[in-house]
Short mmCIF file of C-alpha atoms (C1' of nucleotides) in Angstrom, two decimals:
data_model
loop_
_atom_site.label_atom_id
_atom_site.label_comp_id
_atom_site.label_asym_id
_atom_site.label_seq_id
_atom_site.Cartn_x
_atom_site.Cartn_y
_atom_site.Cartn_z
CA MET A 65 -62.67 133.95 121.78
CA GLN A 66 -61.60 130.48 122.73
CA VAL A 67 -62.18 127.51 120.51
CA THR A 68 -62.08 124.12 122.17
CA THR A 69 -62.05 120.86 120.30
CA LYS A 70 -65.34 119.88 121.77
CA PRO A 71 -67.34 123.06 121.56
CA GLU A 72 -69.60 122.16 124.46
CA THR A 73 -72.68 124.27 124.82
CA PRO A 74 -72.26 127.26 127.09
CA HIS A 75 -75.31 125.84 128.75
CA SER A 76 -73.58 122.73 130.06
CA SER A 77 -70.63 124.81 131.19
CA GLU A 78 -72.96 126.99 133.25
CA GLU A 79 -74.65 123.97 134.71
CA CYS A 80 -71.27 122.55 135.57
CA LYS A 81 -70.11 125.69 137.35
CA HIS A 82 -73.38 125.89 139.17
CA SER A 83 -73.00 122.36 140.41
CA ILE A 84 -69.41 122.97 141.45
CA ARG A 85 -70.46 126.03 143.40
CA ALA A 86 -73.10 124.05 145.27
CA VAL A 87 -70.59 121.35 146.14
CA HIS A 88 -68.17 124.01 147.25
CA ASP A 89 -70.78 125.65 149.48
CA ALA A 90 -71.51 122.34 151.11
CA MET A 91 -67.86 121.60 151.72
CA TYR A 92 -67.37 125.01 153.22
CA VAL A 93 -69.68 124.07 156.06
CA LEU A 94 -69.00 120.35 156.25
CA GLY A 95 -65.29 120.53 155.49
CA GLY A 96 -62.39 120.01 157.82
CA LYS A 97 -61.04 116.72 158.95
CA TRP A 98 -63.73 115.86 161.47
CA LYS A 99 -67.13 117.49 160.94
CA ILE A 100 -68.60 114.79 158.78
CA SER A 101 -67.45 112.10 161.18
CA ILE A 102 -68.95 113.96 164.10
CA ILE A 103 -72.26 114.31 162.32
CA ALA A 104 -72.16 110.65 161.38
CA CYS A 105 -71.66 109.91 165.03
CA LEU A 106 -74.48 112.15 166.20
CA LEU A 107 -76.87 110.60 163.72
CA PHE A 108 -77.04 107.74 166.19
CA GLY A 109 -78.44 110.01 168.87
CA ALA A 110 -77.43 112.70 171.32
CA LYS A 111 -74.00 112.17 172.80
CA ARG A 112 -71.82 113.68 175.45
CA TYR A 113 -68.49 115.30 174.77
CA SER A 114 -66.52 112.36 176.06
CA ASP A 115 -68.66 109.87 174.17
CA ILE A 116 -67.92 111.58 170.90
CA LEU A 117 -64.28 111.78 171.84
CA ARG A 118 -64.27 108.03 172.27
CA GLU A 119 -66.25 107.18 169.18
CA VAL A 120 -64.64 109.46 166.65
CA GLU A 121 -61.27 107.76 166.81
CA GLY A 122 -58.22 109.94 166.52
CA ILE A 123 -59.83 113.29 167.24
CA SER A 124 -58.28 115.45 169.94
CA GLY A 125 -60.25 117.28 172.59
CA LYS A 126 -59.28 120.59 171.15
CA MET A 127 -60.48 119.76 167.69
CA LEU A 128 -63.68 118.26 168.99
CA SER A 129 -64.70 121.32 170.94
CA ARG A 130 -63.62 123.53 168.08
CA GLU A 131 -65.60 121.69 165.45
CA LEU A 132 -68.61 121.40 167.71
CA LYS A 133 -68.56 125.11 168.33
CA GLU A 134 -68.43 125.86 164.61
CA MET A 135 -71.26 123.49 163.95
CA GLU A 136 -73.29 125.10 166.70
CA VAL A 137 -72.78 128.48 165.04
CA ASN A 138 -74.00 126.97 161.79
CA PHE A 139 -77.07 125.56 163.52
CA LEU A 140 -76.13 122.01 162.75
CA VAL A 141 -75.73 121.00 166.37
CA LYS A 142 -77.41 121.89 169.62
CA ARG A 143 -75.50 121.98 172.89
CA THR A 144 -77.31 121.28 176.13
CA VAL A 145 -75.80 121.59 179.56
CA GLY A 146 -77.38 119.24 182.04
CA LYS A 147 -77.98 120.45 185.58
CA SER A 148 -74.75 119.44 187.25
CA GLN A 149 -73.66 116.37 189.12
CA PRO A 150 -70.36 116.20 187.28
CA VAL A 151 -71.59 118.75 184.71
CA MET A 152 -72.64 116.69 181.62
CA VAL A 153 -72.93 118.45 178.30
CA SER A 154 -74.79 116.75 175.53
CA TYR A 155 -74.76 117.43 171.86
CA GLU A 156 -77.39 116.58 169.34
CA LEU A 157 -78.15 117.36 165.74
CA THR A 158 -80.70 120.05 165.03
CA GLU A 159 -83.33 119.39 162.44
CA TYR A 160 -81.11 121.19 160.02
CA GLY A 161 -78.22 118.99 161.05
CA GLU A 162 -80.37 115.97 160.38
CA SER A 163 -80.81 117.20 156.85
CA VAL A 164 -77.20 116.27 156.22
CA LYS A 165 -78.09 112.64 156.75
CA PRO A 166 -78.56 111.76 153.07
CA VAL A 167 -75.15 113.21 152.33
CA ILE A 168 -73.53 111.13 155.03
CA SER A 169 -75.24 107.93 154.12
CA THR A 170 -74.47 108.25 150.43
CA LEU A 171 -70.89 108.93 151.33
CA ALA A 172 -70.73 106.07 153.82
CA ASN A 173 -72.26 103.79 151.28
CA TRP A 174 -69.71 104.69 148.66
CA GLY A 175 -66.88 104.40 151.17
CA HIS A 176 -68.08 100.96 151.99
CA ILE A 177 -68.08 99.85 148.38
CA HIS A 178 -64.74 101.49 147.83
CA ARG A 179 -63.20 99.56 150.69
CA LYS A 180 -64.44 96.34 149.18
CA CYS A 181 -62.92 97.26 145.80
CA VAL A 182 -59.59 98.08 147.35
CA THR A 183 -59.28 95.01 149.53
CA LYS A 184 -60.38 92.81 146.63
CA ASN A 185 -57.54 94.09 144.41
CA SER A 186 -54.79 93.76 146.97
CA MET B 245 -66.28 100.32 183.62
CA GLN B 246 -67.73 103.55 182.37
CA VAL B 247 -71.24 104.56 183.10
CA THR B 248 -72.74 107.10 180.76
CA THR B 249 -75.99 108.90 181.43
CA LYS B 250 -77.58 107.36 178.45
CA PRO B 251 -76.34 103.81 178.49
CA GLU B 252 -76.57 103.35 174.72
CA THR B 253 -76.36 99.81 173.48
CA PRO B 254 -72.88 98.69 172.48
CA HIS B 255 -74.60 97.73 169.27
CA SER B 256 -75.36 101.28 168.27
CA SER B 257 -71.84 102.32 169.20
CA GLU B 258 -70.43 99.68 166.88
CA GLU B 259 -72.75 100.73 164.11
CA CYS B 260 -71.68 104.29 164.67
CA LYS B 261 -67.98 103.51 164.44
CA HIS B 262 -68.61 101.42 161.37
CA SER B 263 -70.37 104.26 159.68
CA ILE B 264 -67.64 106.69 160.64
CA ARG B 265 -65.03 104.38 159.20
CA ALA B 266 -66.89 104.19 155.90
CA VAL B 267 -67.16 107.95 155.72
CA HIS B 268 -63.50 108.23 156.53
CA ASP B 269 -62.55 105.78 153.79
CA ALA B 270 -64.53 107.77 151.28
CA MET B 271 -62.97 111.04 152.33
CA TYR B 272 -59.52 109.51 152.07
CA VAL B 273 -60.02 109.11 148.34
CA LEU B 274 -62.27 112.07 147.66
CA GLY B 275 -60.66 114.46 150.12
CA GLY B 276 -58.49 117.43 149.42
CA LYS B 277 -59.64 120.81 148.37
CA TRP B 278 -60.41 120.02 144.74
CA LYS B 279 -61.17 116.39 143.93
CA ILE B 280 -64.89 116.58 144.45
CA SER B 281 -65.13 119.72 142.35
CA ILE B 282 -63.15 118.09 139.58
CA ILE B 283 -65.39 115.06 139.59
CA ALA B 284 -68.45 117.28 139.60
CA CYS B 285 -67.01 118.99 136.57
CA LEU B 286 -66.22 115.75 134.73
CA LEU B 287 -69.72 114.45 135.36
CA PHE B 288 -70.71 116.77 132.53
CA GLY B 289 -68.50 114.87 130.11
CA ALA B 290 -64.87 114.46 129.12
CA LYS B 291 -62.87 117.65 129.38
CA ARG B 292 -59.43 118.86 128.52
CA TYR B 293 -56.91 120.06 131.04
CA SER B 294 -57.45 123.69 130.21
CA ASP B 295 -61.22 123.31 130.23
CA ILE B 296 -61.15 121.96 133.75
CA LEU B 297 -58.74 124.69 134.73
CA ARG B 298 -61.27 127.23 133.53
CA GLU B 299 -64.33 125.62 135.01
CA VAL B 300 -63.06 124.73 138.46
CA GLU B 301 -62.54 128.31 139.54
CA GLY B 302 -59.57 129.03 141.72
CA ILE B 303 -57.61 125.87 141.09
CA SER B 304 -53.98 126.22 140.03
CA GLY B 305 -52.39 124.23 137.23
CA LYS B 306 -50.17 122.43 139.63
CA MET B 307 -52.99 121.28 141.84
CA LEU B 308 -55.09 120.26 138.88
CA SER B 309 -52.45 117.99 137.42
CA ARG B 310 -51.65 116.65 140.84
CA GLU B 311 -55.22 115.82 141.76
CA LEU B 312 -55.89 114.35 138.33
CA LYS B 313 -52.86 112.11 138.67
CA GLU B 314 -54.01 110.86 142.06
CA MET B 315 -57.46 110.19 140.74
CA GLU B 316 -55.99 108.31 137.79
CA VAL B 317 -54.07 106.10 140.20
CA ASN B 318 -57.31 105.46 142.06
CA PHE B 319 -59.05 104.53 138.81
CA LEU B 320 -61.53 107.36 139.11
CA VAL B 321 -60.36 109.16 136.01
CA LYS B 322 -59.00 108.11 132.63
CA ARG B 323 -56.43 110.21 130.79
CA THR B 324 -56.32 110.10 127.02
CA VAL B 325 -53.72 111.82 124.90
CA GLY B 326 -55.10 112.76 121.52
CA LYS B 327 -52.84 112.41 118.49
CA SER B 328 -51.23 115.81 118.41
CA GLN B 329 -52.06 119.05 116.73
CA PRO B 330 -51.33 121.11 119.82
CA VAL B 331 -51.29 117.94 121.94
CA MET B 332 -54.76 117.73 123.56
CA VAL B 333 -55.17 115.61 126.63
CA SER B 334 -58.63 114.72 127.70
CA TYR B 335 -59.87 113.46 131.02
CA GLU B 336 -62.98 111.52 131.70
CA LEU B 337 -64.48 109.60 134.56
CA THR B 338 -64.14 105.86 134.56
CA GLU B 339 -67.16 103.75 135.33
CA TYR B 340 -65.90 103.65 138.86
CA GLY B 341 -65.56 107.41 138.88
CA GLU B 342 -69.16 107.65 137.72
CA SER B 343 -70.17 105.72 140.80
CA VAL B 344 -69.34 108.80 142.85
CA LYS B 345 -72.17 110.62 141.14
CA PRO B 346 -74.79 110.00 143.84
CA VAL B 347 -72.40 111.38 146.43
CA ILE B 348 -71.79 114.52 144.43
CA SER B 349 -75.40 115.15 143.64
CA THR B 350 -76.55 114.66 147.20
CA LEU B 351 -73.84 117.02 148.30
CA ALA B 352 -74.64 119.56 145.61
CA ASN B 353 -78.27 119.34 146.51
CA TRP B 354 -77.58 120.01 150.16
CA GLY B 355 -75.18 122.83 149.30
CA HIS B 356 -77.90 124.38 147.24
CA ILE B 357 -80.42 124.29 150.05
CA HIS B 358 -77.82 125.51 152.50
CA ARG B 359 -77.06 128.52 150.34
CA LYS B 360 -80.74 129.37 150.27
CA CYS B 361 -80.93 129.13 154.06
CA VAL B 362 -77.92 131.36 154.51
CA THR B 363 -78.94 134.06 152.09
CA LYS B 364 -82.43 134.05 153.53
CA ASN B 365 -81.17 134.75 157.06
CA SER B 366 -78.78 137.53 156.11
"C1'" DA C 32 -37.34 133.42 113.48
"C1'" DG C 33 -40.58 134.71 116.73
"C1'" DT C 34 -44.98 134.17 119.04
"C1'" DA C 35 -48.83 131.71 120.98
"C1'" DA C 36 -51.28 127.73 122.79
"C1'" DT C 37 -51.30 123.34 124.76
"C1'" DA C 38 -50.02 120.41 128.94
"C1'" DG C 39 -47.51 120.09 132.01
"C1'" DT C 40 -42.96 120.02 135.75
"C1'" DA C 41 -39.71 121.97 139.25
"C1'" DA C 42 -38.19 124.99 142.81
"C1'" DC C 43 -39.34 127.80 146.23
"C1'" DA C 44 -42.38 129.88 149.76
"C1'" DT C 45 -45.97 129.95 153.41
"C1'" DG C 46 -50.22 129.70 156.23
"C1'" DC C 47 -53.02 127.43 158.72
"C1'" DA C 48 -55.05 123.08 160.02
"C1'" DG C 49 -54.21 120.24 163.36
"C1'" DG C 50 -51.39 117.96 167.28
"C1'" DT C 51 -49.54 118.08 172.10
"C1'" DA C 52 -49.33 119.19 176.63
"C1'" DA C 53 -50.38 121.78 180.40
"C1'" DC C 54 -53.79 124.24 182.78
"C1'" DT C 55 -58.69 125.66 184.79
"C1'" DA C 56 -63.04 124.92 187.29
"C1'" DC C 57 -66.49 122.26 189.37
"C1'" DT C 58 -68.14 118.16 192.01
"C1'" DA C 59 -67.95 113.81 194.28
"C1'" DA C 60 -65.89 110.24 196.45
"C1'" DA C 61 -62.09 108.12 199.44
"C1'" DT D 278 -56.98 117.02 201.21
"C1'" DT D 279 -56.11 114.39 197.50
"C1'" DT D 280 -57.63 111.97 193.70
"C1'" DA D 281 -60.57 111.29 189.74
"C1'" DG D 282 -63.96 112.47 186.27
"C1'" DT D 283 -66.30 115.76 183.69
"C1'" DA D 284 -65.72 119.67 179.87
"C1'" DG D 285 -63.22 122.42 178.26
"C1'" DT D 286 -59.23 126.48 177.11
"C1'" DT D 287 -54.65 128.21 176.12
"C1'" DA D 288 -50.09 128.48 174.28
"C1'" DC D 289 -46.88 126.60 171.57
"C1'" DC D 290 -45.22 124.06 167.58
"C1'" DT D 291 -44.96 121.64 163.20
"C1'" DG D 292 -45.81 119.80 158.58
"C1'" DC D 293 -48.19 119.41 154.78
"C1'" DA D 294 -51.35 121.06 151.58
"C1'" DT D 295 -51.41 124.81 148.59
"C1'" DG D 296 -49.92 128.85 146.10
"C1'" DT D 297 -46.60 131.32 142.97
"C1'" DT D 298 -43.44 131.74 139.60
"C1'" DA D 299 -40.61 130.27 136.18
"C1'" DC D 300 -39.38 126.81 133.06
"C1'" DT D 301 -39.83 122.88 129.20
"C1'" DA D 302 -41.39 120.61 124.89
"C1'" DT D 303 -44.18 120.36 120.91
"C1'" DT D 304 -46.81 122.13 117.07
"C1'" DA D 305 -48.88 125.77 114.26
"C1'" DC D 306 -49.30 130.23 112.65
"C1'" DT D 307 -47.36 134.78 110.88
#
DNA sequence: AGTAATAGTAACATGCAGGTAACTACTAAA
DNA sequence: TTTAGTAGTTACCTGCATGTTACTATTACT
């Protein structure tokens, strides 16, 4: 038996682990360097491969197609191939993908505030 | 000049990049495999090193001290050394660290729903 | 004196996330 | 027929983010 200084109800510890697990689950799907940025980008509407490539600065073609494919498997994104001309593939969020929106906007909001804090103290 | 199928106002593209930048800023501070879990854990109150080690399952001692140190530098976490007995160091979120709470809970919430979706379809 | 617990640090090892560059396949325009 | 623009894929390579293990220092208990 362990005794900690601050006994802490087993209840709160369970709650804590539960919450950590949920966060972990989310990060399992949304993790990686680019997925969240891609979703953020697609929240502004359906985009083509090259559009995303241009808007998500720094991402390489390989990573973009890789992440998109993963997100398609997870039903976050839908891929549509337009009837040729010069091919045209467009990507859009599924309804499920849209459900990530609150996560993104909370995160973006915090990031925004954080940037202000940092630049203020420099 | 590029012509895209869906012309998309430059306005929305700017907005999009702006939002991506904010998300990126946030992930710069909260990124890494463990920080979000640690914060989630500390949202339930101040904890000692070994408590966190136990509650954030899978984390190694090295990573824990490393991530905690980084978060201290970023003013997300406060470290307090108790006057000995067997030493006792406790960590708690700063007010600034608490401001991440909405992010965590939105994420946890989504993770929770996601888990339900996955287990349902299996 | 020896053991255990706390909170770490240091040295070493490694896998995989991610980058780069070259290549394909299709179409259209010059 | 050569160039350019789409949307990728493939092979190769590298570094860093982590993991593992062993070690320290302090105090308390037996």
